[in-house]
PDB file of C-alpha atoms and ligand atoms in Angstrom:
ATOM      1  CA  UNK Q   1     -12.157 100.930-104.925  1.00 83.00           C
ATOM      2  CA  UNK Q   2      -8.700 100.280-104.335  1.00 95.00           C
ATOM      3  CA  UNK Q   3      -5.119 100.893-106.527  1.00 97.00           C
ATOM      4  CA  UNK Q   4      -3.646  97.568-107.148  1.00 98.00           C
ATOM      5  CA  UNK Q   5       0.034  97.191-107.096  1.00 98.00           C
ATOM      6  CA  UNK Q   6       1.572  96.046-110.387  1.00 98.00           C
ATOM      7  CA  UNK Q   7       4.135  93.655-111.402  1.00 98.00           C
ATOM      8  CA  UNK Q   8       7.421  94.802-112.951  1.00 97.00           C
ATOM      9  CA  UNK Q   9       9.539  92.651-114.984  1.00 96.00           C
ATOM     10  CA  UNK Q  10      11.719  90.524-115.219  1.00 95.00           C
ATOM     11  CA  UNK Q  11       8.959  89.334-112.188  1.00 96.00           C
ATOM     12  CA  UNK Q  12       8.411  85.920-113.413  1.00 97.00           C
ATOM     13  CA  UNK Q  13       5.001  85.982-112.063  1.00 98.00           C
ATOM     14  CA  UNK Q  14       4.125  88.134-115.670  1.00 98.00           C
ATOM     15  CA  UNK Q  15       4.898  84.747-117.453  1.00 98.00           C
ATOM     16  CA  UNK Q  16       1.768  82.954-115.796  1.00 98.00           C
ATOM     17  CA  UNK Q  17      -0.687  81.962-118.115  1.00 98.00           C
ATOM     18  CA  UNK Q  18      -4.704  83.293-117.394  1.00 99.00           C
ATOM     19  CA  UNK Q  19      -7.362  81.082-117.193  1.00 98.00           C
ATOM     20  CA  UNK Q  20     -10.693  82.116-118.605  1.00 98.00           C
ATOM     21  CA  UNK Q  21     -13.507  83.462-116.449  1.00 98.00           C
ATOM     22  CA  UNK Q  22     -15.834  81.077-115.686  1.00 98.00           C
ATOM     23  CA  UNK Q  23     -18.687  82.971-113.649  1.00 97.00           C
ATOM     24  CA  UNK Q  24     -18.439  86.824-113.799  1.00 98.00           C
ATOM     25  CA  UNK Q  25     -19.484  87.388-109.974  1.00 97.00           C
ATOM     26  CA  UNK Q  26     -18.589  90.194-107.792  1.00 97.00           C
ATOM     27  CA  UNK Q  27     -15.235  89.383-107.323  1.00 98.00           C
ATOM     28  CA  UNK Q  28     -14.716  89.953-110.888  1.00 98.00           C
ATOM     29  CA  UNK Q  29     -16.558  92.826-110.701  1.00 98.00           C
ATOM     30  CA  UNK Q  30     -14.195  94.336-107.801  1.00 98.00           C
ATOM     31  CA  UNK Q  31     -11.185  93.588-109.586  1.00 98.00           C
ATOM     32  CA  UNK Q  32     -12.452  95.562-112.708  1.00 98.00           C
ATOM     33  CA  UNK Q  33     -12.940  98.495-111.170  1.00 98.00           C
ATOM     34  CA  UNK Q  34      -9.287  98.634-108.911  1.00 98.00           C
ATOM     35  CA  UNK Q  35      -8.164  97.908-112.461  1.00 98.00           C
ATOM     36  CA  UNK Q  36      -9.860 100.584-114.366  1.00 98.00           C
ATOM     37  CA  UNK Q  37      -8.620 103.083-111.052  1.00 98.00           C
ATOM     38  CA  UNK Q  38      -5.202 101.258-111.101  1.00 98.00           C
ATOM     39  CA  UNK Q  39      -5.087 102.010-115.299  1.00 98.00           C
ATOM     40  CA  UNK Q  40      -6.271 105.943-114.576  1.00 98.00           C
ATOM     41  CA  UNK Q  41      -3.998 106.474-111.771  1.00 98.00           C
ATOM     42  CA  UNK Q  42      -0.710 104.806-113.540  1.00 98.00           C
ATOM     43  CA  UNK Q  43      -1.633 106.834-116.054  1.00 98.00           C
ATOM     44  CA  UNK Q  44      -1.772 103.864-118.787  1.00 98.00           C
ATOM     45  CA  UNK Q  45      -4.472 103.141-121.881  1.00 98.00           C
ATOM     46  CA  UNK Q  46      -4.569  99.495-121.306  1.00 98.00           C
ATOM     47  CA  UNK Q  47      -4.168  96.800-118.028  1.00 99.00           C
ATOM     48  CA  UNK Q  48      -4.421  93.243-118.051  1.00 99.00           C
ATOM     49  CA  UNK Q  49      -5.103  91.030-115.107  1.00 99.00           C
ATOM     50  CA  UNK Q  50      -1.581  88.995-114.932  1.00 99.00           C
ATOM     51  CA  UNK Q  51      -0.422  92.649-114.041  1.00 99.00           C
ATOM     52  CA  UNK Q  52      -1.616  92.875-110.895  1.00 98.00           C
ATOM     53  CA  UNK Q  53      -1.134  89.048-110.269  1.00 98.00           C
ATOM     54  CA  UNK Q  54      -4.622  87.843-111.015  1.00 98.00           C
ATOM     55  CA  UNK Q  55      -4.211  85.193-113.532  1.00 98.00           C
ATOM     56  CA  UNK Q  56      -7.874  84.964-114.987  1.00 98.00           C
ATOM     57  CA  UNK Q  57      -8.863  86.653-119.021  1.00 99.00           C
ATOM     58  CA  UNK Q  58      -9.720  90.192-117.615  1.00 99.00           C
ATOM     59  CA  UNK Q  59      -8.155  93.346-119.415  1.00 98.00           C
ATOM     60  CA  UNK Q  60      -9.340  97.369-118.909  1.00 98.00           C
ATOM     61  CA  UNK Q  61      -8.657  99.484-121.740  1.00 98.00           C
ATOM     62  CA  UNK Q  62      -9.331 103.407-122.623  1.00 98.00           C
ATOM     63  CA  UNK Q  63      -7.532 104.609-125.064  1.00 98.00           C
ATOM     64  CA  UNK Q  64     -10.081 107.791-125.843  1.00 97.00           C
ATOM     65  CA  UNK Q  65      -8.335 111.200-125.331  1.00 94.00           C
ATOM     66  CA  UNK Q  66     -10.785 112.246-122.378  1.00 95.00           C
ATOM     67  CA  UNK Q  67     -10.350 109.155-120.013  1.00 95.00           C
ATOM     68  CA  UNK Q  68     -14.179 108.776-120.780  1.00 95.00           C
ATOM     69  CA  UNK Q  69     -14.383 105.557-123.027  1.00 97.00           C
ATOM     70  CA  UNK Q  70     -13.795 102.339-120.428  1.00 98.00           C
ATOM     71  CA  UNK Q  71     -13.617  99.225-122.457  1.00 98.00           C
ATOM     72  CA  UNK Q  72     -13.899  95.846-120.213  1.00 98.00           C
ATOM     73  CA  UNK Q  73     -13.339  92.295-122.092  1.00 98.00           C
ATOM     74  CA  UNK Q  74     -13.415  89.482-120.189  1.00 98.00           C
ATOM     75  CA  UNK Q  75     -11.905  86.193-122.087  1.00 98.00           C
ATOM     76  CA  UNK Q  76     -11.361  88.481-125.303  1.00 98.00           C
ATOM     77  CA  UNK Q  77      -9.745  86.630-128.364  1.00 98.00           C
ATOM     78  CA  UNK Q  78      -8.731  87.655-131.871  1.00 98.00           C
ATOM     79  CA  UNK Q  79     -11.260  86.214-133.997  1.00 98.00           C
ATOM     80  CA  UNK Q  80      -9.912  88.079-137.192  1.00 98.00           C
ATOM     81  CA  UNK Q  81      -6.426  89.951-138.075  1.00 98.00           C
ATOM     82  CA  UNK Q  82      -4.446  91.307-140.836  1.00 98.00           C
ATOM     83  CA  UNK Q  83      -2.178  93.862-142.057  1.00 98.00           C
ATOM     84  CA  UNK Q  84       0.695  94.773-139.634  1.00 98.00           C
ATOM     85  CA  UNK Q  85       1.698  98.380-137.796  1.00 98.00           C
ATOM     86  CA  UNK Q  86       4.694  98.965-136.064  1.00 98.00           C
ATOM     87  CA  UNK Q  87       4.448 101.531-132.763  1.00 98.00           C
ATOM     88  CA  UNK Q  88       6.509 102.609-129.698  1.00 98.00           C
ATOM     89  CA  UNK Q  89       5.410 100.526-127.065  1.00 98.00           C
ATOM     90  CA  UNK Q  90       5.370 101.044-123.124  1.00 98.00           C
ATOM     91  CA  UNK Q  91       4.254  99.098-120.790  1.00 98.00           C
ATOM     92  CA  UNK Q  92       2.988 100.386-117.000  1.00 98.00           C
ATOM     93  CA  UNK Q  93       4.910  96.141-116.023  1.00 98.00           C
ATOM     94  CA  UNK Q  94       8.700  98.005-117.809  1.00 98.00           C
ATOM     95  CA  UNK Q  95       8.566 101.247-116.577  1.00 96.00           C
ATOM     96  CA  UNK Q  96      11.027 103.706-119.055  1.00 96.00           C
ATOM     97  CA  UNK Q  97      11.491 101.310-121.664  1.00 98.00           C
ATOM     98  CA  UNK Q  98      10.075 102.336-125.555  1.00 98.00           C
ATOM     99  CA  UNK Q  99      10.536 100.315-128.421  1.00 98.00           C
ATOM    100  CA  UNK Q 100       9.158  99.558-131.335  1.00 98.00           C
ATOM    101  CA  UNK Q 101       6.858  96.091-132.215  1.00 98.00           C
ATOM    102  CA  UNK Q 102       4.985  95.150-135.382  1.00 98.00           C
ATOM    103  CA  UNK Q 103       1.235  93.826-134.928  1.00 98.00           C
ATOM    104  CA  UNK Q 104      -1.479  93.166-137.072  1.00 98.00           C
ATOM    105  CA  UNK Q 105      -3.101  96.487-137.996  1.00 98.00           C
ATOM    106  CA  UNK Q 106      -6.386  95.241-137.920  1.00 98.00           C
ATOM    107  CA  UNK Q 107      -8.564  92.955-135.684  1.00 98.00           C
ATOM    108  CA  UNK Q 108     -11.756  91.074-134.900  1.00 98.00           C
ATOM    109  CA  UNK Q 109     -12.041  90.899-131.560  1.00 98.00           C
ATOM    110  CA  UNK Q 110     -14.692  88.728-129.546  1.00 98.00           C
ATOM    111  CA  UNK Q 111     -14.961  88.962-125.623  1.00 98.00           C
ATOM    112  CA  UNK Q 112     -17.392  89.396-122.578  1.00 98.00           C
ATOM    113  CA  UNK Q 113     -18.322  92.538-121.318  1.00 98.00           C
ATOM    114  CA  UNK Q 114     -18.816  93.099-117.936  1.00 97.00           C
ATOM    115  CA  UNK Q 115     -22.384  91.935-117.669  1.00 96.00           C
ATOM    116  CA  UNK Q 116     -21.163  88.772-119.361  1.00 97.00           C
ATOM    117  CA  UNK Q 117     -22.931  89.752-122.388  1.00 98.00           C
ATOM    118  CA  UNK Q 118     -21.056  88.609-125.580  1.00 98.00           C
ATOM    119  CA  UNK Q 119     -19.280  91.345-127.876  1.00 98.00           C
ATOM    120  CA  UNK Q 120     -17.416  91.307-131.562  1.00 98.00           C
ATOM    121  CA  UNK Q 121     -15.538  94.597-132.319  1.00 98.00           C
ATOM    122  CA  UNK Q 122     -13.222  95.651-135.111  1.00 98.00           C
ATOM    123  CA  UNK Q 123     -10.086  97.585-133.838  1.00 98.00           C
ATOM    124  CA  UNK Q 124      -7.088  99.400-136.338  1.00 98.00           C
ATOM    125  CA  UNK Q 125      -4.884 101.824-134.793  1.00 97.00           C
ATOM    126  CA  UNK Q 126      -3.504 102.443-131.202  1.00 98.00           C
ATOM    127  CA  UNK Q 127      -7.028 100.307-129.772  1.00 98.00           C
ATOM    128  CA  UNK Q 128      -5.424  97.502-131.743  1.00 98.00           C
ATOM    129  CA  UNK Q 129      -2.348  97.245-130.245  1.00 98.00           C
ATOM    130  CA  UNK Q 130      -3.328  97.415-127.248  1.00 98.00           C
ATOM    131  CA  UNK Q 131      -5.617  94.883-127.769  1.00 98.00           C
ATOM    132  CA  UNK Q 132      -3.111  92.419-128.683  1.00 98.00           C
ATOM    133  CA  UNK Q 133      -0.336  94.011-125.976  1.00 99.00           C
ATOM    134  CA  UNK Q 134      -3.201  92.895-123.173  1.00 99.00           C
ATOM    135  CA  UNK Q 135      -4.066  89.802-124.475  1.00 99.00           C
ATOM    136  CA  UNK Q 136      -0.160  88.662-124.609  1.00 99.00           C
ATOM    137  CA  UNK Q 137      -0.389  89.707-120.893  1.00 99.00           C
ATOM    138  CA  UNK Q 138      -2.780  87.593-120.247  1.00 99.00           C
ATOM    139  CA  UNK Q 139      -0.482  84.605-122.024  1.00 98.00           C
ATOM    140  CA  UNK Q 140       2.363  85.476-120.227  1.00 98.00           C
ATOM    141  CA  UNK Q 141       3.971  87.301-122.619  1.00 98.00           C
ATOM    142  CA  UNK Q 142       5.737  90.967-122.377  1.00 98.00           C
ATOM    143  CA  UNK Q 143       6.172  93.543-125.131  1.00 98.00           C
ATOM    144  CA  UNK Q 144       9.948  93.110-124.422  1.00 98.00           C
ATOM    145  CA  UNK Q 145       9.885  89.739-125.591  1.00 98.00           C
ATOM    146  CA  UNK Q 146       8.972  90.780-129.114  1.00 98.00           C
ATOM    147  CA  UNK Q 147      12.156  92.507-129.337  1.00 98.00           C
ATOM    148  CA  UNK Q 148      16.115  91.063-129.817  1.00 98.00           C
ATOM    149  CA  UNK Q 149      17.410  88.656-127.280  1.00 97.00           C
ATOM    150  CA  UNK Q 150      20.121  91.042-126.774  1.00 98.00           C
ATOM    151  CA  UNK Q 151      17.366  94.060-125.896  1.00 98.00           C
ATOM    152  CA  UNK Q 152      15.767  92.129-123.611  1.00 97.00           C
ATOM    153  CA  UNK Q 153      19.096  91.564-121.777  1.00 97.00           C
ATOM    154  CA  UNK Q 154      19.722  95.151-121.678  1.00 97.00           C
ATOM    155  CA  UNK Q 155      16.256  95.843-120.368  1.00 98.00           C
ATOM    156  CA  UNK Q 156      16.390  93.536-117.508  1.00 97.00           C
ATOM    157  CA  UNK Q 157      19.605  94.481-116.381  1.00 97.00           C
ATOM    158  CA  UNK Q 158      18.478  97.732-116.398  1.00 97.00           C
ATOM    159  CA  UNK Q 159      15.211  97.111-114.689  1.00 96.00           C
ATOM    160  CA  UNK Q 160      16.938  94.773-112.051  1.00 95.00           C
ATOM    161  CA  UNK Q 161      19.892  96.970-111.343  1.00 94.00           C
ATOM    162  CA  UNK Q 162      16.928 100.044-110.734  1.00 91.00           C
ATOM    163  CA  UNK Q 163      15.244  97.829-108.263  1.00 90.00           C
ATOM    164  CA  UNK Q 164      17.857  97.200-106.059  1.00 92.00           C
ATOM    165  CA  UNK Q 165      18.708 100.535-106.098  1.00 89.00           C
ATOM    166  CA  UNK Q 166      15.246 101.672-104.820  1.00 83.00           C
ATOM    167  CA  UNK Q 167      14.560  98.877-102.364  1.00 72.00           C
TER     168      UNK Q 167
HETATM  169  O1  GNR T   1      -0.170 102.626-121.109  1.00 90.47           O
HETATM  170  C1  GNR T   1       0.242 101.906-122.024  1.00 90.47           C
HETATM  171  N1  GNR T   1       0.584 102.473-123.199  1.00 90.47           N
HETATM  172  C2  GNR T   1       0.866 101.748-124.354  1.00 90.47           C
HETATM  173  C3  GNR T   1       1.453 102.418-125.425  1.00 90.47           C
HETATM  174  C4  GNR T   1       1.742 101.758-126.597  1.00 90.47           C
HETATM  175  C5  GNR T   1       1.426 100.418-126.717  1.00 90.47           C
HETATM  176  C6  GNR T   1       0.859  99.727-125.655  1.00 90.47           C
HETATM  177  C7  GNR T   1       0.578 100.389-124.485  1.00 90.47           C
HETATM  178  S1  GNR T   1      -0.184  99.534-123.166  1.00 90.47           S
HETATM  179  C8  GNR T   1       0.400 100.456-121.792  1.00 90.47           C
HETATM  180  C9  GNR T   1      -0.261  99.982-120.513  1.00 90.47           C
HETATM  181  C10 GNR T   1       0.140  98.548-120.230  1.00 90.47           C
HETATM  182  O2  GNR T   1       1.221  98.216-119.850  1.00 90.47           O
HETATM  183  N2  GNR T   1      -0.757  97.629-120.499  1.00 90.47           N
HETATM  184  O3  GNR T   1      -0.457  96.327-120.337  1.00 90.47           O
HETATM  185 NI1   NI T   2       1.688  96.181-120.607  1.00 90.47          NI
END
């Protein structure tokens, strides 16, 4: 097991589009478990592959209260959505920043699991969202970019001026 280290925007490496999983062999296999110890440690309910700069479909999620519930979906896709919710979003990739972004409230989601056996799931709620934040990750998309242009400005400046302050 090892703690991956992850991407923080504006890194323009979190734009990179993932490319589906072919074959789920051990490699895949590794880099699902550094993710699910790289999600636990951050702490964070959700990570996506791009995060860590491995640009294949592969996103960790727990969003149960006890850490217990690990949810692994390899190539996952929303089959199904409707309705919309707005929540605060974070993201472990924009560290401090909180805003608010509308999603579907509901979706169908199809994926692999790790054994490569095929899945369908319905998700409402905070497993929704998240659902749809990791699977923008994985199309090189950030929750920032759902907001204003002008937020996003703000943010980056932000972010950029705090990284040159701590390198
Ligand atoms: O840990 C996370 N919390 C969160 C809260 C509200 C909406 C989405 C998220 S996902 C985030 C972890 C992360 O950055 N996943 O990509
Ligand atoms: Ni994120």
């Amino acid at each position: 097991m090892a703690l991956l280290p992850i991407l923080r925007y504006p890194d323009p490496r979190l734009h990179k589009k993932a490319v589906p999983v072919a074959e789920i062999d051990d490699s895949i296999r590794k880099l699902v478990q550094d993710m699910a110890e790289t999600m636990y440690e951050a702490p964070g309910i959700g990570l996506a592959a791009t995060q860590v700069d491995v640009h294949k479909r592969v996103i960790v999620i727990d969003v149960s209260e006890d850490k217990s519930r690990l949810l692994t979906l390899i190539n996952p896709m929303i089959v199904e959505q409707d309705g919309e919710q707005v929540c605060e979003e974070g993201c472990l990739s924009v560290p401090g920043i909180y805003d608010k972004v509308s999603r579907a409230e509901n979706v169908r989601v199809r994926a692999l699991d790790v054994d490569g056996k095929p899945i369908e799931f319905h998700a409402d709620g905070l497993l929704a969202v998240c659902v749809q934040h990791e699977i923008d990750h994985l199309d090189g998309k950030v929750f920032v970019e759902h907001l204003s242009r002008l937020k996003q400005t703000r943010i980056r400046n932000k972010l950029e001026k705090q990284a040159r302050i701590t390198a």
